[in-house]
Amino acid sequence: MATAFSATLPLHGSSSQENRLLLPSTRLPPPPPPSSFLGSTRSLPIRRLNHAHASRRSPVVAVQEIVKAKKPTNSLLITKEEGLVLYEDMILGRSFEDMCAQMYYRGKMFGFVHLYNGQEAVSTGFIKLLTQSDSVVSTYRDHVHALSKGVSARAVMSELFGKVTGCCRGQGGSMHMFSKEHNMLGGFAFIGEGIPVATGAAFTSKYKREVLKQDCDDVTVAFFGDGTCNNGQFYECLNMAALYKLPIIFVVENNLWAIGMSHLRSTSDPEIWKKGPAFGMPGVHVDGMDVLKVREVAKEAVARARRGEGPTLVECETYRFRGHSLADPDELRDAAEKAKYAARDPITALKKYLIENKLANEAELKSIEKKIDELVEEAVEFAEASPQPGRSQLLENVFADPKGFGIGPDGRYRCEDPKFTEGTAQV
Amino acid sequence: MASLLGRFCRKLVVPGSAHGSRMVSTTSCDSEAVKSLNLYSAINQALHIALETDPRSYVFGEDVGFGGVFRCTTGLAERFGKNRVFNTPLCEQGIVGFGIGLAAMGNRAVVEIQFADYIYPAFDQIVNEAAKFRYRSGNQFNCGGLTIRAPYGAVGHGGHYHSQSPEAFFCHVPGIKVVIPRSPREAKGLLLSSIRDPNPVVFFEPKWLYRQAVEEVPEHDYMIPLSQAEVIREGSDITLVGWGAQLTVMEQACLDAEKEGISCELIDLKTLLPWDKETVEASVKKTGRLLISHEAPITGGFGAEISATILERCFLKLEAPVSRVCGLDTPFPLVFEPFYMPTKNKILNAIKSTVNY
């Protein structure tokens, strides 16, 4: 086991240092000859953008270069089928979130709900390139990540309503969407908490490939926001991921605001993509309102991870059209800024692209929208009709053995014990 | 902001004066002007006064600039400037550590942690640095000027990460103080005492009461002493001890118990560490029964400490085992919150079974 991980070639050619997994033993065996797994030391075709002055409106020159380098047979970035898949996914995300808002204001949903309107291009752009066995880790703004990953709208809506048919049986609610089947490793209410979890998940797939010799090229994608980039856990994981060359992609959804804290006012260097190279991984900045650009960058980053070349940090410049959460009056953001990004709505942009490039016509897109509307309505009906979880569920899953906690010596659930109402029952 | 503060009489308080001295509101003012305020307004007033009376005090945390997610810091940035009231990036560990540094250099740092559930990254700094600073530097340095404010407790729809009550973790740390107010009037006085106390204080504010609790709060500068519990309701059959928002629930239970002929004595602990053992002991020696209630899970909660101490001191006077009505031993649930919480009925049942032991 030691040999497979014991040496990684540094990314930028300084050969005297070796990054090693720290093992408790005394002498480490000599490093193996460089294999193709360890990856090439040539730098990524996506060159780091060197700006003389940091400009947030700079065009993403790098992506166009990749596209040119590939020289596709046609000049389009996507085929019709792919285009329709992307469109449907983004419409699903948008309709779902709009329905959430409606349900919240009608009192069907409660708690803290954070909506993803405006950022759909990032979720669709990345997650639609993943397979079922790839993992996704998200934040509290996770409904659309779950939907893109394949969790059914019914399961997500039921979870939001707190019903037993929800993806977590109603335990987690809005901020904790998990799905074992789709490898959705959760929403995390706490910022930055998901990133180490994603790092560990990425290690698993590398271990499976390298040590267990299984055919595994699963990658993990960790989504988080600009506020998280000032948190210690983020840096710790950038370091570990680069050190162990993990198949992980760190996706920063930079929507410029952390509740009421502007990114530009809270970060010493607001260009988050620059933090990648500081840890030895490529850092890329992409226009997160354009799903095709995001997809191109994602393709390269995912391919890199699958080849075993290690992590990538991708900063997506995006924007949330609604407030931080449904309880946020959203008074702090400048109307001009909101208008500017509203004009760059990713769904409208994709629609325009599809129609102008004759990949689809209005009728097809309208039928997709109608289909999604019906799907979301059906999800709401399903959620409303579903039962609430039984009270015994409260005590389940605290530990692995439900009997040890949830079920008393008489074989009944402890919550049915009359002493429970007194709070004096032995638990 | 002017309308909120109004005219108020300001008592000259020497920062860092002994926490034990009683500074009651009625002494130096001409007229005790009071205003009906809710909890966040009372805390806001306290912060205004604290910043006004000490030019080297600072308020910072996530989103405090625009007033904070609970509006506790409204108007501070406008009045005192961005150099004294500022937003920090999202890094609890960094924020508290930074506050410790400021306090060690003789400033007063009032740190806001947005929700008590997020205090855990800062737990290391609080336990290992703030609590031990004076001790390990041989009193050369101390971070007494540090006060950490965090909203805690259930709010009805908070779920796992917006409802926790972590006071028990901090009560296990010698070197810091843990203070929890029950109402707006208490909050203002206790917060001013905590800020001016020469020890680092973790101040938990019951978020449920931010808007719900409204009380007549004196407008001037007053402090309520720390480590002094208050008997808020006299009784003779059983002593109930609690803190924060739970007291409102316990009060309801006391009223219901009275209808059944049980006379309950209700004590607000106010400061959990170091707690006022004498008051509780005296009360239990009078009634012979004790019931403790808190929202945090029962195992290892602070009720256990109170129970153990009272047992040591009042063993022969106790007529019944000490009863604890607390949250269940599960993570704070989302949908099951009403079932998890120590409700009035649970407390009432426990009162009756203790009295009828």
Coordinates of C-alpha atoms in Angstrom, one line a residue, chain A residues 105 113-117 119 140-141 255 257 259 320-331 333 338:
Chain A
Y105 CA -45.2 31.2 1.5
V113 CA -34.8 27.4 2.7
H114 CA -32.1 28.6 0.4
L115 CA -32.9 28.9 -3.3
Y116 CA -30.7 28.5 -6.3
N117 CA -32.3 30.7 -8.9
Q119 CA -27.0 29.6 -10.5
Y140 CA -27.3 24.4 2.2
R141 CA -28.2 25.6 -1.3
N255 CA -22.2 34.8 -6.3
W257 CA -22.5 37.7 -1.4
I259 CA -25.8 36.7 3.3
R320 CA -28.4 34.3 -7.1
F321 CA -31.5 36.1 -8.2
R322 CA -33.3 35.7 -4.9
G323 CA -32.2 36.5 -1.4
H324 CA -29.9 34.3 0.7
S325 CA -32.8 32.4 2.0
L326 CA -36.6 32.9 1.9
A327 CA -36.4 34.8 5.1
D328 CA -33.9 37.3 3.7
P329 CA -35.5 40.6 2.5
D330 CA -32.5 41.1 0.2
E331 CA -32.2 44.8 0.8
R333 CA -27.7 44.3 -3.0
K338 CA -29.1 42.5 -9.8

